[in-house]
Short mmCIF file of C-alpha atoms in Angstrom, two decimals:
data_model
loop_
_atom_site.label_atom_id
_atom_site.label_comp_id
_atom_site.label_asym_id
_atom_site.label_seq_id
_atom_site.Cartn_x
_atom_site.Cartn_y
_atom_site.Cartn_z
CA MET A 1 -18.80 -15.02 20.51
CA GLY A 2 -19.91 -15.26 16.82
CA VAL A 3 -18.26 -16.27 13.47
CA VAL A 4 -17.65 -13.65 10.73
CA SER A 5 -17.30 -15.08 7.27
CA ILE A 6 -15.05 -13.60 4.69
CA LEU A 7 -15.73 -14.53 0.94
CA THR A 8 -12.86 -13.85 -1.40
CA HIS A 9 -11.10 -15.32 -4.41
CA SER A 10 -7.66 -15.77 -2.87
CA PHE A 11 -6.16 -16.05 0.60
CA THR A 12 -4.20 -19.12 1.13
CA ASP A 13 -2.25 -20.26 -1.87
CA GLY A 14 -4.82 -21.95 -4.22
CA TYR A 15 -2.78 -20.92 -7.04
CA ASN A 16 0.35 -23.33 -6.52
CA ARG A 17 -1.69 -25.97 -4.41
CA GLU A 18 0.01 -24.90 -1.19
CA PHE A 19 -3.32 -24.45 0.74
CA ALA A 20 -1.71 -23.99 4.16
CA ARG A 21 0.35 -21.08 3.11
CA VAL A 22 -0.99 -17.57 2.97
CA PHE A 23 -0.47 -16.15 -0.52
CA GLY A 24 2.14 -13.24 -0.44
CA GLY A 25 -0.24 -10.62 -2.03
CA GLY A 26 -1.85 -7.46 -0.94
CA LEU A 27 -5.24 -8.92 -0.73
CA GLU A 28 -4.20 -11.79 1.44
CA ARG A 29 -2.37 -9.23 3.70
CA TYR A 30 -5.64 -7.18 3.89
CA ILE A 31 -7.62 -10.37 4.94
CA LEU A 32 -5.15 -11.27 7.45
CA ASP A 33 -5.22 -7.92 9.26
CA LEU A 34 -8.99 -7.77 9.03
CA CYS A 35 -9.17 -11.33 10.55
CA SER A 36 -7.13 -9.89 13.40
CA VAL A 37 -9.44 -7.12 14.04
CA ILE A 38 -12.23 -9.44 14.15
CA HIS A 39 -10.45 -11.64 16.65
CA GLU A 40 -9.59 -8.58 18.88
CA MET A 41 -13.56 -7.71 18.82
CA GLY A 42 -14.06 -11.11 20.25
CA HIS A 43 -15.38 -12.78 17.24
CA ILE A 44 -14.31 -15.74 15.04
CA PRO A 45 -13.12 -15.32 11.41
CA GLU A 46 -13.34 -17.85 8.73
CA VAL A 47 -12.47 -17.42 5.13
CA HIS A 48 -14.19 -19.06 2.02
CA GLN A 49 -11.97 -18.58 -1.29
CA LEU A 50 -11.74 -19.98 -4.79
CA SER A 51 -9.38 -22.86 -5.46
CA TYR A 52 -7.71 -23.36 -8.95
CA PHE A 53 -7.69 -27.17 -7.92
CA GLU A 54 -9.73 -29.46 -5.62
CA ALA A 55 -11.84 -28.39 -2.68
CA PHE A 56 -9.89 -28.12 0.49
CA GLN A 57 -9.99 -27.17 4.16
CA THR A 58 -7.21 -25.90 6.11
CA ARG A 59 -6.28 -23.79 9.09
CA THR A 60 -3.80 -20.97 9.37
CA GLY A 61 -2.98 -19.34 12.65
CA GLN A 62 -6.51 -19.12 14.10
CA ILE A 63 -8.42 -18.82 10.97
CA ASP A 64 -10.35 -21.83 9.34
CA VAL A 65 -10.14 -21.66 5.55
CA PHE A 66 -12.42 -23.24 3.14
CA GLY A 67 -11.44 -23.67 -0.70
CA TYR A 68 -14.05 -23.90 -3.42
CA PRO A 69 -13.19 -25.41 -7.06
CA TYR A 70 -14.95 -23.36 -9.63
CA ASP A 71 -15.66 -22.58 -13.37
CA MET A 72 -13.50 -19.78 -14.55
CA ASN A 73 -16.55 -18.58 -16.59
CA ASP A 74 -18.88 -18.66 -13.52
CA VAL A 75 -17.31 -17.03 -10.64
CA PRO A 76 -20.72 -15.78 -9.24
CA GLU A 77 -21.91 -19.36 -8.61
CA ALA A 78 -18.86 -20.22 -6.66
CA PHE A 79 -19.70 -17.17 -4.47
CA THR A 80 -23.25 -18.42 -4.11
CA ARG A 81 -21.93 -21.76 -2.69
CA MET A 82 -19.53 -20.00 -0.32
CA ALA A 83 -22.38 -17.83 0.92
CA GLU A 84 -24.55 -20.97 1.50
CA ALA A 85 -21.58 -22.49 3.50
CA ALA A 86 -20.78 -19.49 5.58
CA ARG A 87 -21.61 -19.94 9.16
CA GLY A 88 -21.83 -16.11 10.18
CA PRO A 89 -22.52 -12.58 8.71
CA ILE A 90 -20.80 -12.21 5.27
CA ILE A 91 -18.07 -9.78 4.13
CA TYR A 92 -17.66 -10.03 0.19
CA ALA A 93 -13.93 -9.07 -0.01
CA SER A 94 -13.27 -9.38 -3.81
CA CYS A 95 -14.89 -9.79 -7.24
CA ILE A 96 -17.74 -6.94 -6.62
CA TRP A 97 -17.25 -6.18 -10.29
CA GLN A 98 -18.84 -9.67 -10.97
CA PRO A 99 -22.80 -10.13 -11.00
CA ILE A 100 -22.93 -11.76 -7.64
CA ALA A 101 -26.15 -12.51 -5.94
CA TYR A 102 -25.53 -10.99 -2.50
CA LYS A 103 -26.83 -12.29 0.71
CA PRO A 104 -28.95 -9.47 2.14
CA GLY A 105 -27.42 -7.60 4.91
CA SER A 106 -23.86 -8.16 3.93
CA LEU A 107 -20.73 -5.90 3.79
CA GLY A 108 -18.53 -5.47 0.51
CA ILE A 109 -14.83 -4.33 0.13
CA CYS A 110 -13.40 -2.91 -3.11
CA HIS A 111 -9.65 -3.64 -2.95
CA GLY A 112 -9.25 -1.06 -6.02
CA ILE A 113 -10.52 -0.81 -9.65
CA ASN A 114 -9.22 -3.76 -11.69
CA TRP A 115 -11.21 -2.72 -14.90
CA ASP A 116 -9.23 0.45 -15.63
CA ARG A 117 -7.44 -0.97 -18.49
CA PRO A 118 -7.72 1.44 -21.58
CA ALA A 119 -7.87 -1.12 -24.01
CA LEU A 120 -10.57 -3.07 -22.31
CA PRO A 121 -13.78 -3.12 -24.79
CA LEU A 122 -16.37 -0.55 -24.03
CA GLU A 123 -18.98 -3.30 -23.83
CA THR A 124 -17.12 -5.04 -21.00
CA LYS A 125 -16.95 -1.68 -19.08
CA GLN A 126 -20.39 -0.99 -19.36
CA GLN A 127 -21.18 -4.44 -17.94
CA VAL A 128 -19.09 -3.76 -14.86
CA ALA A 129 -20.72 -0.51 -14.38
CA GLU A 130 -24.02 -2.63 -14.03
CA HIS A 131 -22.35 -5.06 -11.65
CA ILE A 132 -21.07 -2.40 -9.59
CA GLN A 133 -24.63 -0.71 -9.35
CA GLN A 134 -25.87 -4.46 -8.34
CA ALA A 135 -23.30 -4.24 -5.60
CA VAL A 136 -24.27 -0.84 -4.48
CA ASP A 137 -28.02 -2.00 -4.35
CA GLY A 138 -27.28 -5.32 -2.63
CA LEU A 139 -24.85 -4.44 0.21
CA LEU A 140 -25.17 -2.57 3.15
CA ASN A 141 -21.82 -0.76 2.90
CA ILE A 142 -19.04 -1.11 0.66
CA VAL A 143 -15.53 -0.16 2.07
CA SER A 144 -13.16 1.19 -0.27
CA VAL A 145 -9.28 1.15 -0.15
CA ASP A 146 -8.82 4.29 -2.21
CA SER A 147 -10.80 7.34 -3.28
CA HIS A 148 -11.04 6.33 -6.94
CA PHE A 149 -13.76 3.77 -6.26
CA GLN A 150 -15.70 6.40 -4.42
CA THR A 151 -15.50 8.81 -7.53
CA TYR A 152 -16.52 5.88 -9.91
CA CYS A 153 -19.46 5.13 -8.02
CA ARG A 154 -20.51 8.70 -7.89
CA ALA A 155 -20.04 9.10 -11.54
CA SER A 156 -21.44 5.94 -12.65
CA CYS A 157 -24.02 4.61 -10.02
CA THR A 158 -27.12 5.79 -8.37
CA PHE A 159 -27.65 5.71 -4.62
CA SER A 160 -29.24 7.80 -1.98
CA ASP A 161 -26.68 7.59 1.12
CA PRO A 162 -23.37 9.05 0.49
CA ALA A 163 -22.30 7.40 3.64
CA GLN A 164 -22.80 3.87 1.97
CA LEU A 165 -19.38 4.02 0.54
CA ILE A 166 -16.64 4.25 3.28
CA LEU A 167 -13.15 5.20 2.52
CA ILE A 168 -10.47 3.25 4.47
CA PRO A 169 -7.28 3.49 2.84
CA ASN A 170 -4.87 0.60 3.21
CA ALA A 171 -2.27 0.72 6.01
CA VAL A 172 1.32 0.09 7.30
CA ASP A 173 2.82 -0.75 10.54
CA THR A 174 5.25 2.17 10.82
CA ALA A 175 6.55 0.89 14.02
CA TYR A 176 7.71 -2.16 12.09
CA PHE A 177 8.65 -0.81 8.67
CA THR A 178 11.18 1.66 9.63
CA PRO A 179 14.22 3.20 7.77
CA ALA A 180 17.23 0.82 7.80
CA PRO A 181 20.47 1.33 9.66
CA PRO A 182 22.60 3.40 9.94
CA ARG A 183 19.85 6.08 10.34
CA ARG A 184 18.23 3.63 12.85
CA GLN A 185 21.39 3.58 14.88
CA MET A 186 20.77 7.30 15.93
CA GLN A 187 18.83 8.17 19.15
CA HIS A 188 15.32 9.48 18.63
CA GLU A 189 16.30 13.05 19.53
CA GLN A 190 19.03 12.98 16.90
CA GLU A 191 16.81 11.67 14.22
CA ALA A 192 14.22 14.47 14.97
CA GLN A 193 17.21 16.81 14.76
CA TRP A 194 18.17 15.44 11.69
CA LEU A 195 14.88 15.68 10.03
CA SER A 196 14.34 19.27 11.18
CA GLN A 197 17.75 20.33 9.56
CA TRP A 198 16.95 18.59 6.35
CA LYS A 199 13.67 20.51 6.13
CA GLU A 200 15.40 23.81 6.86
CA ASP A 201 17.99 23.01 4.20
CA LEU A 202 15.61 22.09 1.58
CA GLU A 203 14.42 25.67 0.88
CA HIS A 204 18.18 27.10 1.10
CA HIS A 205 19.28 24.64 -1.29
CA GLU A 206 16.33 24.38 -3.65
CA ASP A 207 18.14 25.99 -6.48
CA ARG A 208 20.95 23.63 -6.29
CA LEU A 209 18.98 20.69 -5.99
CA HIS A 210 16.89 21.72 -9.07
CA GLN A 211 20.00 22.19 -11.15
CA ILE A 212 21.13 18.54 -10.32
CA VAL A 213 17.61 17.15 -11.13
CA ILE A 214 17.60 18.93 -14.44
CA SER A 215 21.15 17.73 -15.16
CA SER A 216 20.29 14.07 -14.24
CA THR A 217 16.87 14.07 -16.20
CA SER A 218 18.78 15.69 -19.22
CA ASP A 219 21.46 12.90 -19.00
CA ALA A 220 18.74 10.34 -18.72
CA THR A 221 16.44 11.19 -21.34
CA SER A 222 18.43 12.74 -24.25
CA PRO A 223 21.07 10.08 -24.89
CA ASP A 224 19.78 6.71 -26.08
CA LEU A 225 20.31 4.10 -23.31
CA ASP A 226 20.66 1.22 -25.67
CA ARG A 227 23.98 -0.64 -25.05
CA ASP A 228 24.69 -0.64 -28.63
CA HIS A 229 24.88 3.40 -28.63
CA ASN A 230 26.39 4.01 -25.19
CA THR A 231 29.81 3.16 -24.07
CA ASP A 232 31.03 2.30 -20.70
CA GLU A 233 33.03 5.51 -20.74
CA ASP A 234 30.11 7.62 -21.45
CA VAL A 235 28.23 6.21 -18.63
CA SER A 236 31.31 6.30 -16.23
CA GLU A 237 31.79 10.16 -17.17
CA ASN A 238 28.11 10.97 -16.52
CA LYS A 239 28.10 9.03 -13.17
CA LEU A 240 31.40 11.03 -12.13
CA LYS A 241 29.81 14.27 -12.96
CA GLN A 242 27.00 13.50 -10.80
CA LYS A 243 29.15 12.14 -8.05
CA HIS A 244 31.09 15.54 -7.97
CA GLN A 245 27.94 17.68 -7.97
CA VAL A 246 26.48 15.67 -5.07
CA GLN A 247 29.65 15.58 -3.07
CA ASN A 248 30.20 19.38 -3.48
CA LYS A 249 26.65 19.98 -2.26
CA GLU A 250 27.48 17.82 0.74
CA ASN A 251 30.45 19.37 1.44
CA GLU A 252 28.94 22.92 1.60
CA GLU A 253 25.99 21.52 4.00
CA SER A 254 28.47 19.66 6.47
CA GLU A 255 29.86 22.95 7.57
CA GLU A 256 26.80 24.13 9.12
CA GLN A 257 25.09 20.75 10.15
CA PRO A 258 24.76 19.97 13.94
CA GLU A 259 26.82 17.18 15.18
CA GLY A 260 24.17 14.49 15.21
CA LEU A 261 23.30 15.23 11.77
CA ALA A 262 26.93 15.04 10.70
CA VAL A 263 27.34 11.73 12.07
CA ALA A 264 24.08 10.48 10.49
CA ASN A 265 25.17 11.77 7.00
CA LYS A 266 28.75 10.28 7.57
CA LEU A 267 27.18 6.80 8.22
CA ASN A 268 24.97 7.25 5.31
CA GLU A 269 27.69 8.04 3.06
CA GLN A 270 29.53 4.94 4.08
CA ASP A 271 26.83 2.57 3.90
CA ALA A 272 25.83 3.98 0.25
CA SER A 273 29.46 3.61 -0.81
CA SER A 274 30.10 0.24 0.45
CA ARG A 275 27.54 -1.46 -1.87
CA PRO A 276 25.94 -1.12 -5.39
CA VAL A 277 22.72 0.84 -5.88
CA ARG A 278 19.87 -1.54 -5.47
CA ILE A 279 16.42 -1.12 -7.14
CA LEU A 280 13.52 -3.15 -5.53
CA TYR A 281 10.55 -4.19 -7.22
CA PRO A 282 8.36 -5.45 -4.18
CA ARG A 283 5.38 -6.81 -6.18
CA ARG A 284 3.88 -9.99 -7.63
CA VAL A 285 5.24 -11.18 -10.81
CA SER A 286 2.39 -10.57 -12.86
CA LEU A 287 0.89 -8.49 -15.92
CA GLU A 288 -1.26 -5.92 -13.72
CA ARG A 289 1.64 -5.10 -11.59
CA GLY A 290 3.81 -3.83 -14.26
CA ILE A 291 6.43 -6.79 -14.69
CA ILE A 292 6.84 -6.34 -18.46
CA PRO A 293 7.65 -2.49 -18.46
CA MET A 294 9.88 -3.36 -15.40
CA MET A 295 11.83 -6.01 -17.23
CA LEU A 296 12.33 -3.69 -20.18
CA ALA A 297 13.57 -0.96 -18.03
CA ALA A 298 15.82 -3.49 -16.11
CA ASP A 299 17.43 -4.29 -19.57
CA GLN A 300 18.34 -0.73 -20.11
CA LEU A 301 19.45 0.16 -16.53
CA LEU A 302 21.78 -2.85 -16.04
CA GLY A 303 23.45 -2.22 -19.50
CA ALA A 304 23.91 1.44 -18.63
CA PHE A 305 25.05 1.16 -14.97
CA PRO A 306 27.64 -1.59 -14.15
CA ASP A 307 27.21 -1.08 -10.37
CA LEU A 308 23.37 -1.43 -10.15
CA GLU A 309 21.45 -4.37 -8.91
CA ILE A 310 17.83 -4.97 -9.15
CA GLU A 311 15.60 -7.36 -6.89
CA PHE A 312 12.24 -8.74 -7.77
CA ALA A 313 10.69 -9.49 -4.36
CA GLY A 314 7.43 -11.16 -4.95
CA GLU A 315 5.22 -14.14 -5.43
CA LEU A 316 5.13 -16.03 -8.97
CA VAL A 317 2.38 -18.38 -10.16
CA GLU A 318 4.45 -21.33 -11.34
CA GLY A 319 3.42 -22.46 -14.78
CA SER A 320 1.73 -19.15 -15.80
CA THR A 321 2.72 -17.62 -19.11
CA VAL A 322 4.12 -14.43 -17.22
CA GLY A 323 5.84 -16.86 -14.72
CA ARG A 324 7.59 -18.84 -17.55
CA SER A 325 8.60 -15.71 -19.39
CA PHE A 326 10.14 -14.07 -16.22
CA ARG A 327 11.97 -17.31 -15.47
CA TYR A 328 13.47 -17.42 -19.08
CA TRP A 329 14.37 -13.75 -19.13
CA HIS A 330 16.22 -14.21 -15.76
CA ARG A 331 17.97 -17.38 -16.62
CA THR A 332 19.38 -16.03 -19.96
CA HIS A 333 19.92 -12.41 -19.26
CA PRO A 334 23.45 -11.15 -19.77
CA HIS A 335 23.22 -9.46 -16.60
CA ALA A 336 21.58 -12.27 -14.58
CA ASP A 337 24.17 -12.07 -11.87
CA ARG A 338 22.87 -8.52 -10.88
CA ILE A 339 19.14 -9.84 -10.98
CA PHE A 340 17.75 -11.41 -7.95
CA HIS A 341 14.32 -12.86 -7.30
CA HIS A 342 13.09 -13.78 -3.75
CA THR A 343 9.79 -14.53 -2.15
CA TYR A 344 9.36 -13.03 1.14
CA ASP A 345 6.96 -13.79 3.98
CA PHE A 346 5.02 -10.82 5.21
CA ARG A 347 7.10 -10.62 8.36
CA ASP A 348 10.54 -10.88 6.16
CA ILE A 349 9.92 -8.32 3.45
CA ARG A 350 11.35 -5.63 5.58
CA GLU A 351 14.67 -7.02 5.04
CA ALA A 352 14.28 -6.42 1.38
CA TYR A 353 13.47 -2.81 1.94
CA HIS A 354 16.40 -2.36 4.02
CA HIS A 355 18.78 -3.46 1.47
CA ALA A 356 17.37 -1.26 -1.19
CA ASP A 357 17.88 2.25 -2.30
CA ILE A 358 14.97 2.79 -4.62
CA ALA A 359 11.38 1.08 -4.66
CA VAL A 360 9.35 0.86 -7.92
CA ILE A 361 5.74 0.39 -8.23
CA PRO A 362 5.07 0.19 -11.97
CA THR A 363 1.30 -0.92 -12.00
CA ILE A 364 -0.36 -0.65 -15.44
CA PHE A 365 -3.73 -1.45 -13.96
CA SER A 366 -5.81 -2.83 -10.92
CA GLU A 367 -4.27 -0.98 -8.13
CA GLY A 368 -5.53 0.46 -4.71
CA THR A 369 -3.45 1.83 -2.09
CA SER A 370 -0.82 -0.38 -2.55
CA TYR A 371 0.95 -2.14 0.62
CA ALA A 372 4.05 -2.44 -1.07
CA CYS A 373 4.27 1.32 -1.78
CA LEU A 374 3.32 2.08 1.82
CA GLU A 375 5.93 -0.30 3.29
CA ALA A 376 8.66 1.24 0.98
CA MET A 377 7.56 4.80 2.00
CA SER A 378 7.49 3.82 5.66
CA CYS A 379 11.07 2.43 5.31
CA GLY A 380 12.13 6.06 4.06
CA LEU A 381 12.75 4.71 0.47
CA PRO A 382 12.34 7.02 -2.66
CA VAL A 383 9.45 5.39 -4.62
CA VAL A 384 9.05 5.55 -8.45
CA ALA A 385 5.17 4.77 -9.03
CA SER A 386 2.88 4.86 -12.08
CA ASN A 387 -0.05 7.18 -11.83
CA VAL A 388 -2.71 4.24 -11.67
CA GLY A 389 -5.46 3.83 -8.97
CA GLY A 390 -4.68 4.44 -5.39
CA LEU A 391 -0.97 5.35 -5.97
CA ASN A 392 -2.22 8.72 -6.84
CA ASP A 393 -3.56 9.14 -3.25
CA LEU A 394 -0.03 8.15 -1.86
CA ILE A 395 2.62 9.84 -4.08
CA GLN A 396 2.82 13.63 -4.67
CA ASP A 397 5.30 13.96 -7.62
CA GLY A 398 8.59 15.46 -6.71
CA PHE A 399 7.72 15.66 -2.95
CA ASN A 400 7.66 12.01 -1.58
CA GLY A 401 8.28 10.14 -4.72
CA LEU A 402 8.15 10.03 -8.43
CA LEU A 403 4.91 9.60 -10.35
CA VAL A 404 4.83 8.68 -14.04
CA PRO A 405 2.60 7.17 -16.72
CA PRO A 406 2.43 3.59 -16.82
CA ASN A 407 4.89 2.81 -19.56
CA GLN A 408 8.57 1.59 -19.75
CA GLU A 409 9.92 5.07 -21.25
CA ALA A 410 8.77 7.20 -18.39
CA LEU A 411 9.54 4.46 -15.58
CA THR A 412 13.27 4.19 -17.00
CA ALA A 413 13.91 7.93 -16.99
CA ALA A 414 12.56 8.22 -13.53
CA LEU A 415 14.86 5.28 -12.10
CA VAL A 416 17.74 6.86 -14.16
CA ARG A 417 17.35 10.12 -12.44
CA LEU A 418 17.22 8.53 -8.97
CA VAL A 419 20.24 6.16 -9.63
CA GLN A 420 22.18 9.25 -10.44
CA ASP A 421 21.12 11.43 -7.56
CA ARG A 422 21.67 10.03 -4.12
CA ALA A 423 20.72 13.51 -2.63
CA GLU A 424 17.32 13.55 -4.44
CA ARG A 425 16.77 9.80 -3.16
CA GLU A 426 17.46 10.94 0.41
CA ARG A 427 15.13 13.83 0.26
CA LEU A 428 12.19 12.03 -1.25
CA GLY A 429 12.84 9.01 1.28
CA ILE A 430 12.27 11.48 4.24
CA TYR A 431 9.03 12.95 2.93
CA ALA A 432 7.95 9.35 1.96
CA ARG A 433 8.38 8.17 5.76
CA GLU A 434 6.52 11.30 6.97
CA THR A 435 3.57 10.49 4.67
CA ALA A 436 3.63 6.83 5.59
CA LEU A 437 2.87 7.87 9.55
CA ALA A 438 -0.44 9.20 8.21
CA TYR A 439 -1.50 5.68 7.12
CA ASP A 440 -0.46 3.74 10.24
CA LEU A 441 -1.86 0.32 11.06
CA SER A 442 -3.35 1.49 14.32
CA ARG A 443 -5.77 4.07 12.58
CA TRP A 444 -6.77 1.60 10.00
CA LYS A 445 -7.67 -0.89 12.93
CA HIS A 446 -9.75 1.76 14.86
CA LYS A 447 -11.74 2.62 11.60
CA TRP A 448 -12.50 -0.92 10.65
CA SER A 449 -13.52 -1.72 14.39
CA GLU A 450 -16.12 1.08 14.11
CA VAL A 451 -17.51 -0.30 10.82
CA LEU A 452 -17.50 -4.06 12.12
CA ARG A 453 -19.21 -2.63 15.38
CA THR A 454 -21.96 -1.20 13.36
CA PHE A 455 -22.33 -3.97 10.86
CA LEU A 456 -22.64 -6.61 13.50
CA ALA A 457 -25.16 -4.58 15.48
CA ASN A 458 -27.34 -4.63 12.55
CA VAL A 459 -27.17 -8.44 11.77
CA ASP A 460 -28.43 -11.65 13.42
CA MET A 461 -24.97 -13.05 15.09
CA LYS A 462 -27.01 -16.07 16.52
CA GLU A 463 -26.47 -18.31 13.38
CA GLY A 464 -22.63 -17.91 13.76
CA VAL A 465 -22.53 -18.55 17.62
CA ARG A 466 -20.77 -21.64 18.53
#
């Protein structure tokens, strides 16, 4: 039994000085799952990470965690100290865009390109390209969570072995992240029959759905949504038209639906009509995750739709500029009673998906194959996502979600379209769930086990044996 050391910039909460708590982000979730695979293979994982405060040592679950204070302008030096203290073969799990002096025979992970900001100076991007070449030259393999890093390396770096870059997309536990009741109250046979019937109906009703989408988009993008220009009567009239369109379509379909499908739709209809429409932002409250365009979109949406709620479900770094701005915006908002902010544990976030009707992933840069996007899709939610990073690997626009440019205008229009059209939400959600099945966690674990088995066979485990 040997130790495997993971070096990263974040795992337990070094941002808010809660060192014993795993921070609720995608990177941290990834490391937690990777440690689980290492354990299952009979080895002992340990994590070395940066700390915004003092050095620390803690233990979470079965994982020893070591924190290192560092100079913001010299991250590579901190990684050198971590590598010197590591007790086993090393996996560099972040910061490969930095000029790190890698320990020979180590493995690397790229969690998504984070230098994809259009306004980032060309000089900086050229430096990043040099640092990535350094990673390619210094690491045995680099595991990428999306196809975009592979493409970047093939275009910007030189290397002889195409198998050096390994694509293992992020994953989701599809047995846990399941669609919410009432759909889950159905028997498996009824659910399969329901899904089959939906697919058959899609082609037959394509023209009608297309007309509804065009109508919704026209209503969403043509009028100015500013509250000073739209009256409550205008909004109510538009919503009433949409409700009648959707209801007429459902009435026509119900005449030819099997009994199980009719029961499911009736349950869904009762559930949808008993509560407001809820949009979920299941991301960290941070700049790169699109919190600013989401707040601007929320201003317009909440003013236009009196029965709409928006939940922000993600970590917030207290005292940061973005964190303070969000707190002030929420506290002083005229519709604050319909804005919610909760921080969920990894095991509890499913509750947020089950109470939502739409999920939004408005990343503006630095995105791999988003855990939040996969979880929302696995729960059968329609997703509005920006066409950034690995989100392009997950969402096929108009099939299993809506893909938009990373700006507030496109984001708002897409959300209006789904708020107004429940039939479209349901159709996208069905195919979102089917897509998520291809990213099941069991496949991810199997692929990582193969990578680790080869990696550990090629390094000396004796130094990590206890």
